[in-house]
Amino acid sequence: MSDTTEGADLGVEELTEAQARAELARLAQVLGTANTAYHTDDAPEISDAEYDALKARNAGIEARFPDLKRADSPSDQVGATPAEGFAKVRHSIRMLSLGNAFEDADITEFDTRIRRYLGLGEDAPLAYTSEPKIDGLSLSLRYEGGELVQAATRGDGEVGENVTANARTIADIPERLEDAPAVLEVRGEVYMSHEDFDALNARQAARGAKTFANPRNGAAGSLRQLDSTITAARPLRFFAYGWGEVSAPLSDTQMGAVERLASLGFSTNPLTRLCDGPAALLAHYAEIEQARATLGYDIDGVVYKVDDLALQARLGFRSTTPRWAIAHKFPAELAWTRLEAIDIQVGRTGALSPVARLTPVTVGGVVVSNATLHNEDYIAGRDSKGGVIRDGKDIRVGDWVQVYRAGDVIPKVADVDLSKRPEGAEVYVFPTTCPECGSEAVREEGDAVRRCMGGLVCPAQAVEKLKHFVSRAAFDIEGLGAKQVEQFYRDGWIAEPGDIFTLQERFGSGLQQLKNREGWGEKSANNLFDAIEEKRKIPFGRLLFALGIRHVGEQASNLIARNYGRWEEFTAAMDGAAGFEGPDWERLLGIDGVGEVLARSLVGAFAEDNERTSIDRLVKHLTVEAAAAPDTSGSPVAGKTVVFTGTLEKMTRAEAKARAEALGAKVSGSVSARTDLLVAGPGAGSKAKKATELGIETVDEDEWLALIGDA
Ligand code: 9MJ
């Protein structure tokens, strides 16, 4: 059995690269739908905890497989596009969301990451603010000359909805500020107290009107009323916790700025504290968690922010989340249920994944009937290094098992209650042959996963490869989704990607075969052929990603495409690199972001006869568009290849690299004839020497900062 949710039942750590890719595609789709339901329609279809878990899973997979990150990654999207009906407002400074953490260890890591980025030692003082995370909806209030001139929802982070008239009806939002900067955007959360929520729902029910599922939906539904007199009748509140554009700084610390907002007349959360490190943050988290039930409004975690605003500015952002803040979410729930069966799913790279079929049980408000069992060691009570887990208790069909959902949306089987084990329950024997094709399933040394060796002979693998090929970040052919691919494969119409582009030629005249199939009419068949025609022209990066080569994710594909520009140049270089040596091989390895594992997999795939023949057969039907470098016109280093060496004193290597790339430079780890600029700090050695020999311009850190306008 295999389906589009390949890997969906596995934990992030268990995913193979192929499963991760499929999972990211699935998550982009599910989160996109959930986003629209939540932000645009105020009618969530999944619980907040589940949404968070999905997002966390997506981020977890991206962290493990940075190369697989999608162009339409949900991590890069804040909220959803604004609903029709309100005027749109472009935020002068983007409204951000927060990265999530679930475990204590994530918080220590957060601190470590920040220290590393800033080049701060372990003992250097680094203060954070800690405050409850209000479960409402964010709002940006713009004051000019002290007057409230505009209120806007977050929307997609860049464009929100103009809800000024409604915001003016909220008692916590001042119309006028004394002694405020000439321009001041105050950001915070609109929410509804439990008491007001209950009263509102009682009123709504009495009138036979729609009631709200929770206070957050009540707040969102009330704020986003086109008729502001309705909003005025709804008891909304507002906590201020941040700011956007300001003509003069509010303070030089986060805490100071929040205090300034309070002195200007805003409500700020009374549980906001200054903490001197992770231990203090966790202690404050425990305090807030204790107080949670008595606050009278919903919170879904605790937010930590670097207190020093100069450091916040240096830390900056990763796509849509600040590096200087994190939301520590409250955990999800646990439940016990019966394990009815263990099924094996076969993924695109042949990985055999065990899935628990459970007697349905509610966990954190969501009914769960499947959960991951990770791999064969996990079922046996061992970790992948042979260590004991769960005190060595194995898991058997019929067992009473504990299921939980935390950072991962995919429920996991965590524990087993031996006292409830039915008599005669048998030790689970993991299959050593593929349940799909009967080929041998081999577990290689050091691999936690057993894989079917059938390759394209295995229908599960072939179909999964095709599904990946037509998926959203790949060829994205309208009308040709996972279901259709399965059908076409079963009917022998397509066996490999190239076959998609000969479908019409083979069936076009006598459309009958397709038309007569269930679910297909003349119109849908023609639409499909049109959609396929449209995709004959495809960008280089998308094509490479669509091939589904192990370790070659979307980001890596685009990176490689930008580096080689044209498909022909790239394939020639792959031929040149076939022996894993020589200039073409060196060039590939020299791309910052291309490691040896990826490079070997890529070159290996192009050198493998069957695979290459299949790729060439496909490309014959396509026009591959050359890849262009990103538009960073005006940047003095756009398109330049820069190498950093020696000690940087004003920033860490990570910060230097992030800034250079943001300005359109390519950062390479080694000096070659292609290097345009070497930035050498004290202690620069062989790279500086090589640069001199090659006549490459070399600058020091200050000159570099002057060059990029940041001295
Ligand atoms: C909430 N929701 O309470 C932030 N938030 O900071 C708090 N949200 C935030 N801070 C930067 N307390 C982006 C979002």
Tab-separated table of C-alpha atoms and ligand atoms in Angstrom, residues 95-99 130-138 154 187-190 239-243 254 269 272 298-305 317 320-322 324-327, ligand 1:
chain	number	residue	atom	x	y	z
A	95	MET	CA	4.140	41.755	10.184
A	96	LEU	CA	5.885	38.636	11.288
A	97	SER	CA	4.890	35.414	12.861
A	98	LEU	CA	6.986	33.490	15.335
A	99	GLY	CA	8.955	30.303	15.093
A	130	SER	CA	9.229	36.458	28.401
A	131	GLU	CA	5.486	37.055	28.010
A	132	PRO	CA	2.316	35.011	27.472
A	133	LYS	CA	1.449	34.276	23.874
A	134	ILE	CA	-2.073	35.607	23.453
A	135	ASP	CA	-4.296	33.428	21.281
A	136	GLY	CA	-6.070	36.181	19.382
A	137	LEU	CA	-5.353	37.907	16.112
A	138	SER	CA	-2.620	40.400	15.421
A	154	ARG	CA	-1.821	40.851	9.551
A	187	ARG	CA	1.375	45.989	17.125
A	188	GLY	CA	-0.402	43.566	19.383
A	189	GLU	CA	-3.150	41.042	19.749
A	190	VAL	CA	-6.915	41.506	19.694
A	239	PHE	CA	-2.639	43.809	24.321
A	240	ALA	CA	0.265	45.751	22.767
A	241	TYR	CA	3.580	43.865	22.528
A	242	GLY	CA	5.455	45.249	19.547
A	243	TRP	CA	5.785	47.906	16.889
A	254	GLN	CA	12.298	45.308	24.293
A	269	ASN	CA	0.596	41.991	29.502
A	272	THR	CA	5.922	40.200	30.937
A	298	ASP	CA	-6.664	32.075	26.052
A	299	ILE	CA	-2.929	31.822	25.671
A	300	ASP	CA	-1.213	29.092	23.714
A	301	GLY	CA	2.350	29.459	24.898
A	302	VAL	CA	5.026	31.895	26.011
A	303	VAL	CA	7.028	34.252	23.769
A	304	TYR	CA	10.718	34.922	24.376
A	305	LYS	CA	12.472	37.901	22.766
A	317	PHE	CA	14.848	37.591	10.156
A	320	THR	CA	8.934	35.334	7.970
A	321	THR	CA	10.128	34.792	11.496
A	322	PRO	CA	12.522	36.876	13.548
A	324	TRP	CA	15.453	37.086	17.942
A	325	ALA	CA	12.143	35.635	19.153
A	326	ILE	CA	10.471	32.290	19.595
A	327	ALA	CA	7.074	31.031	20.773
B	1	9MJ	C1	1.388	37.144	21.067
B	1	9MJ	N1	0.651	36.552	20.166
B	1	9MJ	O1	1.019	37.252	22.217
B	1	9MJ	C2	4.307	38.313	19.477
B	1	9MJ	N2	2.660	37.674	20.675
B	1	9MJ	O2	6.304	39.189	18.408
B	1	9MJ	C3	3.577	38.245	21.484
B	1	9MJ	N3	3.119	37.726	19.433
B	1	9MJ	C4	5.136	38.579	18.328
B	1	9MJ	N4	4.618	38.638	20.733
B	1	9MJ	C5	6.825	39.281	17.154
B	1	9MJ	N5	3.443	38.363	22.811
B	1	9MJ	C6	5.964	38.703	16.290
B	1	9MJ	C7	4.876	38.257	17.025
